[in-house]
Amino acid sequence: LLLDDELQQQEDHVVQLFQDTSLSVVFIKDIELAKVSKSFSKGVVLDEDEDAKVEGSGSGFIWDKFGHIVTNYHVVSKLATDTSGLQRCKVFLVDAKGNSFYREGKIIGFDPAYDLAVLKVDVDGYQVKPANLGQSNNLRVGQSCFAIGNPYGYENTLTTGVVSGLGREIPSPNGGAIRGAIQTDAAINAGNLTLIDVHSVGTSTSSNYQSSCKTETKFCKRTWTSTMPVISIFISTDGYIILGKYKAQVRSTWQIHFVLPKRGKKIYSSENNLGNSGGPLIDSYGHVIGVNTATFTKKGTGMSSGVNFAIPIDTVVRTVPYLIVYGTPYSNRF
Amino acid sequence: LLLDDELQQQEDHVVQLFQDTSLSVVFIKDIELAKVSKSFSKGVVLDEDEDAKVEGSGSGFIWDKFGHIVTNYHVVSKLATDTSGLQRCKVFLVDAKGNSFYREGKIIGFDPAYDLAVLKVDVDGYQVKPANLGQSNNLRVGQSCFAIGNPYGYENTLTTGVVSGLGREIPSPNGGAIRGAIQTDAAINAGNLTLIDVHSVGTSTSSNYQSSCKTETKFCKRTWTSTMPVISIFISTDGYIILGKYKAQVRSTWQIHFVLPKRGKKIYSSENNLGNSGGPLIDSYGHVIGVNTATFTKKGTGMSSGVNFAIPIDTVVRTVPYLIVYGTPYSNRF
Amino acid sequence: LLLDDELQQQEDHVVQLFQDTSLSVVFIKDIELAKVSKSFSKGVVLDEDEDAKVEGSGSGFIWDKFGHIVTNYHVVSKLATDTSGLQRCKVFLVDAKGNSFYREGKIIGFDPAYDLAVLKVDVDGYQVKPANLGQSNNLRVGQSCFAIGNPYGYENTLTTGVVSGLGREIPSPNGGAIRGAIQTDAAINAGNLTLIDVHSVGTSTSSNYQSSCKTETKFCKRTWTSTMPVISIFISTDGYIILGKYKAQVRSTWQIHFVLPKRGKKIYSSENNLGNSGGPLIDSYGHVIGVNTATFTKKGTGMSSGVNFAIPIDTVVRTVPYLIVYGTPYSNRF
Ligand SMILES: [Ca+2]
Ligand SMILES: [Ca+2]
Ligand SMILES: [Ca+2]
Ligand SMILES: [Ca+2]
Ligand SMILES: [Ca+2]
């Protein structure tokens, strides 16, 4: 079977696109120390040892040559809301020549309303390659797109598809809605999103807590006020669910369900791999058109193949400068 | 990164294909009234209020300029089998100029054996764009295909892939088999198909009813004769399962399992989003080659990525005229 | 909508690729006899009757003109480890002219460390078409790839995607790791891999055995020493899980969980459809670059769309000759 010149060129284009853009993609590891370590407090990230626990991981991309990193808020929410002083964040990157290194990531700003956060890493001595930014206001359903993420450390992952829909509304970590989201059939593996059938909330999985609630709604409200670590399920009135570990504020338009671990037990920390969540969605020119954010699933479907979402880059471009300058969204800058 | 002319042309082709064909795709909402409303009985569809409940939703496509709409039988099965007089169906469409409007859909005919139904909406004052029909007898595994659906109202969704297989057999709502089905790896999000692991039927999920049955088979038989609303699981001898809410007739070649809601409780009505089920599967020429019907899953796999099915257009073309003329399949027309 | 020459040529290429390569793909059915049958012992495979039970099925491909078939070890693990004399294996193939036939498959060799096995079928009177082998050391992320399998008997299935990642590490049936695995977003339907949320191991699904264990870890250890048929879950320290029925050896780097059937009950035998597991992953030239092996899922994610793995062909090429000659891996040949 021969391969036509044009077909070969087309494959080479995707290969090249991956090689060009993956230098800007980083891997992010959330770490919780058992006790405050001296070396950590000096900004040097240690390898995990017996005293450090990986809490979660995800992807991000290099915003500028100063070492600002853009990712999802939910990838670094523990660090962002840390009061214990034990949360750390390790960022694995490559420089423009392909040399890999890692640094501690300091939280610069975050906006749960758009599920965005900015980290900064010390890139002294390295020349890093910021991602090329595109526009999302002129996207067209049907155009090709490419999701890049770094679920494992130094090795990026590519998935391909088309823009499936535009102007979608997806739930944000603060219980609001992110408008204008891009839908794609390029697989986004948001590893932390556990699919739990809604039925099981009312029956077996939640059995540990069933005794304390009468109706399903009460069940949710009660567990919500609990201070235990939870895996939360956000269910919109439109029937979407998203699951994660971040604490969300409750809006009346979302129903919220929990699946709680047994009392006194930690949730498996190794579950929190966020896959390529936080990584860039890229067009055929190699420009970032969105931030891969979540794989949702219709309430009750138990699957989500082909329904993936990204925060549009125009929203990111409007939000990130304020996060860098004020550490907070524009609306909160006073 | 530059984009070669041919690559740009290829992306433009998919974009154009979506724009051309999506005008023919409609969104279908199943509504149950609390009481018979006067305005509804005059053919005017009200917005849902406290007295109307969305029972399910799905996609369909415009068959002709008279306002006939083709969809899956299972998308409108409640309306098709309504005896209460409380079932209504709301169809959201756009005209050839892109103006969106909605109308009540009246059921014209249906054939559970092929999971097909025809609705009619009043298109007076609007020029609608019927879908271009292709052929399914000359399809080839490997050719490109495009699934369009309208899971949200006025916004279509596109997923892309290839014809993965031909001549598949899938279960039909009447317990028989639909032959010649097209298999594709373009994602079809049949939102109403709940994946329930078969193991859980025998253990936790069905625990509400376990007391009344000794063996798993008996369990199934018994609940089958129940008049309660059910989520049914059809399990073929080949190991496929499909889940839905329609009442199926039992053939000896299918095993049937149920997962029942608690007595006295309604199943979550918002779960019934049928995604792009009922919408068209389209070839590279923009011609409809099938009706996206269901995402099946191998019994026991718990997932279905890349295994999606469509009813071949040749079957649709043979069936629909009889449904329009007789309201019933050819075999039942006497 | 017109179709540009180049676009048509591109579609024709994929169609041609499928037609050329699918002749080398076989369907494998695992059968357990109720009693040793005379006809079976003579090498003639009977149709399944009341006395024979399909234990599982999967895909494979033709290695040479002598009738050697390469597949995953886990597709034929029951036959490979059979001591009862009741395990049989039926291979469905087509010859170079497209004539379909089936033969009993005899196990020639297997290597659980790479999840590979070789069967031999009698191809007397038929000219079969061995697969063209490629190389996996020069693969590039982004290049197109095509997964072919035979989940149903005589009908192959094609899914398409790109190479998503290289150098992945996936768990092997002996509890070790297979290095250099290819990751792809072409859907691989490893039908036997049941996704069971890890949480359910500790709660409902495992309730039959909960009484005999105090902690989750003990639970696992205990059931591991059981001689009952199990569905095992391998959980790597990296958070991957794979489920299957084969008995794996425990390495300290994997956590292992079980979901056991009720005592005295067989696990549903029809569940074990291995989809296109064991079939070839092919590049745009029609060359085999890997053996489709499993769809993994991040521990706790409950889904795996877009994360599929194949054993690299270079590993297969190094391993298979020893399996044919010695019936065992090179390292065990003494
Ligand atoms: Ca795809
Ligand atoms: Ca459900
Ligand atoms: Ca199973
Ligand atoms: Ca099962
Ligand atoms: Ca979990």
JSON list of C-alpha atoms in Angstrom, two decimals, chain A residues 8-119:
[
{"chain": "A", "resi": 8, "resn": "GLN", "atom": "CA", "xyz": [2.24, 11.84, 3.88]},
{"chain": "A", "resi": 9, "resn": "GLN", "atom": "CA", "xyz": [2.38, 15.63, 4.12]},
{"chain": "A", "resi": 10, "resn": "GLN", "atom": "CA", "xyz": [-0.77, 15.61, 6.19]},
{"chain": "A", "resi": 11, "resn": "GLU", "atom": "CA", "xyz": [0.62, 13.09, 8.67]},
{"chain": "A", "resi": 12, "resn": "ASP", "atom": "CA", "xyz": [3.90, 15.02, 8.83]},
{"chain": "A", "resi": 13, "resn": "HIS", "atom": "CA", "xyz": [1.91, 18.16, 9.62]},
{"chain": "A", "resi": 14, "resn": "VAL", "atom": "CA", "xyz": [0.31, 16.60, 12.70]},
{"chain": "A", "resi": 15, "resn": "VAL", "atom": "CA", "xyz": [3.65, 15.13, 13.80]},
{"chain": "A", "resi": 16, "resn": "GLN", "atom": "CA", "xyz": [5.29, 18.55, 13.39]},
{"chain": "A", "resi": 17, "resn": "LEU", "atom": "CA", "xyz": [2.45, 20.30, 15.18]},
{"chain": "A", "resi": 18, "resn": "PHE", "atom": "CA", "xyz": [2.91, 18.02, 18.16]},
{"chain": "A", "resi": 19, "resn": "GLN", "atom": "CA", "xyz": [6.67, 18.52, 18.24]},
{"chain": "A", "resi": 20, "resn": "ASP", "atom": "CA", "xyz": [6.37, 22.31, 17.99]},
{"chain": "A", "resi": 21, "resn": "THR", "atom": "CA", "xyz": [3.69, 22.78, 20.60]},
{"chain": "A", "resi": 22, "resn": "SER", "atom": "CA", "xyz": [4.52, 20.12, 23.16]},
{"chain": "A", "resi": 23, "resn": "LEU", "atom": "CA", "xyz": [7.57, 22.08, 24.35]},
{"chain": "A", "resi": 24, "resn": "SER", "atom": "CA", "xyz": [5.12, 24.53, 25.90]},
{"chain": "A", "resi": 25, "resn": "VAL", "atom": "CA", "xyz": [3.14, 21.90, 27.80]},
{"chain": "A", "resi": 26, "resn": "VAL", "atom": "CA", "xyz": [3.96, 21.14, 31.43]},
{"chain": "A", "resi": 27, "resn": "PHE", "atom": "CA", "xyz": [3.07, 18.48, 33.96]},
{"chain": "A", "resi": 28, "resn": "ILE", "atom": "CA", "xyz": [1.85, 19.62, 37.38]},
{"chain": "A", "resi": 29, "resn": "LYS", "atom": "CA", "xyz": [2.03, 17.56, 40.55]},
{"chain": "A", "resi": 30, "resn": "ASP", "atom": "CA", "xyz": [0.24, 18.53, 43.73]},
{"chain": "A", "resi": 31, "resn": "ILE", "atom": "CA", "xyz": [2.11, 17.47, 46.85]},
{"chain": "A", "resi": 32, "resn": "GLU", "atom": "CA", "xyz": [1.15, 17.49, 50.50]},
{"chain": "A", "resi": 33, "resn": "LEU", "atom": "CA", "xyz": [3.97, 17.42, 53.00]},
{"chain": "A", "resi": 34, "resn": "ALA", "atom": "CA", "xyz": [3.66, 15.55, 56.24]},
{"chain": "A", "resi": 35, "resn": "LYS", "atom": "CA", "xyz": [5.49, 18.43, 57.94]},
{"chain": "A", "resi": 36, "resn": "VAL", "atom": "CA", "xyz": [6.94, 21.72, 56.70]},
{"chain": "A", "resi": 37, "resn": "SER", "atom": "CA", "xyz": [10.31, 20.95, 55.18]},
{"chain": "A", "resi": 38, "resn": "LYS", "atom": "CA", "xyz": [13.15, 23.44, 55.20]},
{"chain": "A", "resi": 39, "resn": "SER", "atom": "CA", "xyz": [14.26, 22.76, 51.68]},
{"chain": "A", "resi": 40, "resn": "PHE", "atom": "CA", "xyz": [10.72, 23.19, 50.42]},
{"chain": "A", "resi": 41, "resn": "SER", "atom": "CA", "xyz": [10.36, 26.52, 52.13]},
{"chain": "A", "resi": 42, "resn": "LYS", "atom": "CA", "xyz": [13.43, 27.68, 50.22]},
{"chain": "A", "resi": 43, "resn": "GLY", "atom": "CA", "xyz": [11.70, 27.01, 46.94]},
{"chain": "A", "resi": 44, "resn": "VAL", "atom": "CA", "xyz": [13.50, 23.80, 46.06]},
{"chain": "A", "resi": 45, "resn": "VAL", "atom": "CA", "xyz": [11.15, 20.94, 45.31]},
{"chain": "A", "resi": 46, "resn": "LEU", "atom": "CA", "xyz": [12.27, 17.64, 46.71]},
{"chain": "A", "resi": 47, "resn": "ASP", "atom": "CA", "xyz": [11.46, 14.29, 45.27]},
{"chain": "A", "resi": 48, "resn": "GLU", "atom": "CA", "xyz": [8.53, 12.79, 47.05]},
{"chain": "A", "resi": 49, "resn": "ASP", "atom": "CA", "xyz": [9.61, 10.79, 50.03]},
{"chain": "A", "resi": 50, "resn": "GLU", "atom": "CA", "xyz": [7.82, 9.08, 52.85]},
{"chain": "A", "resi": 51, "resn": "ASP", "atom": "CA", "xyz": [6.86, 12.47, 54.20]},
{"chain": "A", "resi": 52, "resn": "ALA", "atom": "CA", "xyz": [5.32, 13.85, 51.01]},
{"chain": "A", "resi": 53, "resn": "LYS", "atom": "CA", "xyz": [2.18, 12.61, 49.31]},
{"chain": "A", "resi": 54, "resn": "VAL", "atom": "CA", "xyz": [1.12, 13.24, 45.70]},
{"chain": "A", "resi": 55, "resn": "GLU", "atom": "CA", "xyz": [-2.32, 14.72, 45.96]},
{"chain": "A", "resi": 56, "resn": "GLY", "atom": "CA", "xyz": [-3.10, 15.12, 42.29]},
{"chain": "A", "resi": 57, "resn": "SER", "atom": "CA", "xyz": [-1.61, 15.94, 38.95]},
{"chain": "A", "resi": 58, "resn": "GLY", "atom": "CA", "xyz": [-2.58, 17.63, 35.74]},
{"chain": "A", "resi": 59, "resn": "SER", "atom": "CA", "xyz": [-1.31, 19.62, 32.80]},
{"chain": "A", "resi": 60, "resn": "GLY", "atom": "CA", "xyz": [-0.64, 23.27, 32.02]},
{"chain": "A", "resi": 61, "resn": "PHE", "atom": "CA", "xyz": [1.16, 25.40, 29.48]},
{"chain": "A", "resi": 62, "resn": "ILE", "atom": "CA", "xyz": [3.87, 28.04, 29.49]},
{"chain": "A", "resi": 63, "resn": "TRP", "atom": "CA", "xyz": [2.39, 31.53, 29.25]},
{"chain": "A", "resi": 64, "resn": "ASP", "atom": "CA", "xyz": [5.53, 33.68, 29.00]},
{"chain": "A", "resi": 65, "resn": "LYS", "atom": "CA", "xyz": [9.31, 33.54, 29.18]},
{"chain": "A", "resi": 66, "resn": "PHE", "atom": "CA", "xyz": [9.19, 34.63, 32.86]},
{"chain": "A", "resi": 67, "resn": "GLY", "atom": "CA", "xyz": [7.87, 31.21, 33.85]},
{"chain": "A", "resi": 68, "resn": "HIS", "atom": "CA", "xyz": [4.17, 31.92, 34.25]},
{"chain": "A", "resi": 69, "resn": "ILE", "atom": "CA", "xyz": [2.16, 28.73, 33.78]},
{"chain": "A", "resi": 70, "resn": "VAL", "atom": "CA", "xyz": [-1.56, 28.62, 32.98]},
{"chain": "A", "resi": 71, "resn": "THR", "atom": "CA", "xyz": [-3.64, 25.68, 34.18]},
{"chain": "A", "resi": 72, "resn": "ASN", "atom": "CA", "xyz": [-7.10, 24.84, 35.51]},
{"chain": "A", "resi": 73, "resn": "TYR", "atom": "CA", "xyz": [-7.94, 26.13, 38.95]},
{"chain": "A", "resi": 74, "resn": "HIS", "atom": "CA", "xyz": [-9.13, 22.67, 39.89]},
{"chain": "A", "resi": 75, "resn": "VAL", "atom": "CA", "xyz": [-5.68, 21.22, 39.15]},
{"chain": "A", "resi": 76, "resn": "VAL", "atom": "CA", "xyz": [-4.12, 23.42, 41.88]},
{"chain": "A", "resi": 77, "resn": "SER", "atom": "CA", "xyz": [-7.13, 24.17, 44.08]},
{"chain": "A", "resi": 78, "resn": "LYS", "atom": "CA", "xyz": [-5.52, 22.60, 47.14]},
{"chain": "A", "resi": 79, "resn": "LEU", "atom": "CA", "xyz": [-2.49, 24.84, 46.85]},
{"chain": "A", "resi": 80, "resn": "ALA", "atom": "CA", "xyz": [-4.69, 27.85, 46.13]},
{"chain": "A", "resi": 81, "resn": "THR", "atom": "CA", "xyz": [-6.74, 27.37, 49.27]},
{"chain": "A", "resi": 82, "resn": "ASP", "atom": "CA", "xyz": [-4.01, 25.99, 51.50]},
{"chain": "A", "resi": 83, "resn": "THR", "atom": "CA", "xyz": [-3.98, 27.22, 55.09]},
{"chain": "A", "resi": 84, "resn": "SER", "atom": "CA", "xyz": [-1.86, 24.41, 56.54]},
{"chain": "A", "resi": 85, "resn": "GLY", "atom": "CA", "xyz": [1.35, 25.49, 54.83]},
{"chain": "A", "resi": 86, "resn": "LEU", "atom": "CA", "xyz": [1.89, 21.88, 53.75]},
{"chain": "A", "resi": 87, "resn": "GLN", "atom": "CA", "xyz": [0.72, 22.10, 50.13]},
{"chain": "A", "resi": 88, "resn": "ARG", "atom": "CA", "xyz": [3.34, 22.26, 47.42]},
{"chain": "A", "resi": 89, "resn": "CYS", "atom": "CA", "xyz": [3.26, 22.08, 43.66]},
{"chain": "A", "resi": 90, "resn": "LYS", "atom": "CA", "xyz": [5.91, 20.63, 41.37]},
{"chain": "A", "resi": 91, "resn": "VAL", "atom": "CA", "xyz": [6.03, 21.65, 37.72]},
{"chain": "A", "resi": 92, "resn": "PHE", "atom": "CA", "xyz": [7.85, 19.51, 35.14]},
{"chain": "A", "resi": 93, "resn": "LEU", "atom": "CA", "xyz": [8.87, 21.36, 31.99]},
{"chain": "A", "resi": 94, "resn": "VAL", "atom": "CA", "xyz": [11.25, 21.24, 29.07]},
{"chain": "A", "resi": 95, "resn": "ASP", "atom": "CA", "xyz": [13.17, 24.20, 27.74]},
{"chain": "A", "resi": 96, "resn": "ALA", "atom": "CA", "xyz": [13.31, 25.25, 24.08]},
{"chain": "A", "resi": 97, "resn": "LYS", "atom": "CA", "xyz": [16.15, 22.78, 23.48]},
{"chain": "A", "resi": 98, "resn": "GLY", "atom": "CA", "xyz": [14.22, 19.90, 24.97]},
{"chain": "A", "resi": 99, "resn": "ASN", "atom": "CA", "xyz": [16.07, 19.72, 28.30]},
{"chain": "A", "resi": 100, "resn": "SER", "atom": "CA", "xyz": [13.68, 18.62, 31.02]},
{"chain": "A", "resi": 101, "resn": "PHE", "atom": "CA", "xyz": [13.70, 20.05, 34.53]},
{"chain": "A", "resi": 102, "resn": "TYR", "atom": "CA", "xyz": [11.29, 20.65, 37.36]},
{"chain": "A", "resi": 103, "resn": "ARG", "atom": "CA", "xyz": [10.67, 23.51, 39.73]},
{"chain": "A", "resi": 104, "resn": "GLU", "atom": "CA", "xyz": [8.36, 24.37, 42.54]},
{"chain": "A", "resi": 105, "resn": "GLY", "atom": "CA", "xyz": [5.30, 26.24, 41.26]},
{"chain": "A", "resi": 106, "resn": "LYS", "atom": "CA", "xyz": [4.14, 29.24, 43.30]},
{"chain": "A", "resi": 107, "resn": "ILE", "atom": "CA", "xyz": [0.52, 30.23, 43.00]},
{"chain": "A", "resi": 108, "resn": "ILE", "atom": "CA", "xyz": [0.20, 33.69, 41.48]},
{"chain": "A", "resi": 109, "resn": "GLY", "atom": "CA", "xyz": [-3.55, 34.02, 41.03]},
{"chain": "A", "resi": 110, "resn": "PHE", "atom": "CA", "xyz": [-6.68, 32.03, 40.36]},
{"chain": "A", "resi": 111, "resn": "ASP", "atom": "CA", "xyz": [-10.27, 32.46, 39.30]},
{"chain": "A", "resi": 112, "resn": "PRO", "atom": "CA", "xyz": [-12.60, 29.60, 40.19]},
{"chain": "A", "resi": 113, "resn": "ALA", "atom": "CA", "xyz": [-15.35, 31.25, 38.14]},
{"chain": "A", "resi": 114, "resn": "TYR", "atom": "CA", "xyz": [-13.43, 30.36, 34.96]},
{"chain": "A", "resi": 115, "resn": "ASP", "atom": "CA", "xyz": [-11.54, 27.38, 36.41]},
{"chain": "A", "resi": 116, "resn": "LEU", "atom": "CA", "xyz": [-8.24, 29.12, 35.67]},
{"chain": "A", "resi": 117, "resn": "ALA", "atom": "CA", "xyz": [-5.07, 29.56, 37.69]},
{"chain": "A", "resi": 118, "resn": "VAL", "atom": "CA", "xyz": [-1.58, 30.97, 37.11]},
{"chain": "A", "resi": 119, "resn": "LEU", "atom": "CA", "xyz": [1.56, 29.48, 38.63]}
]
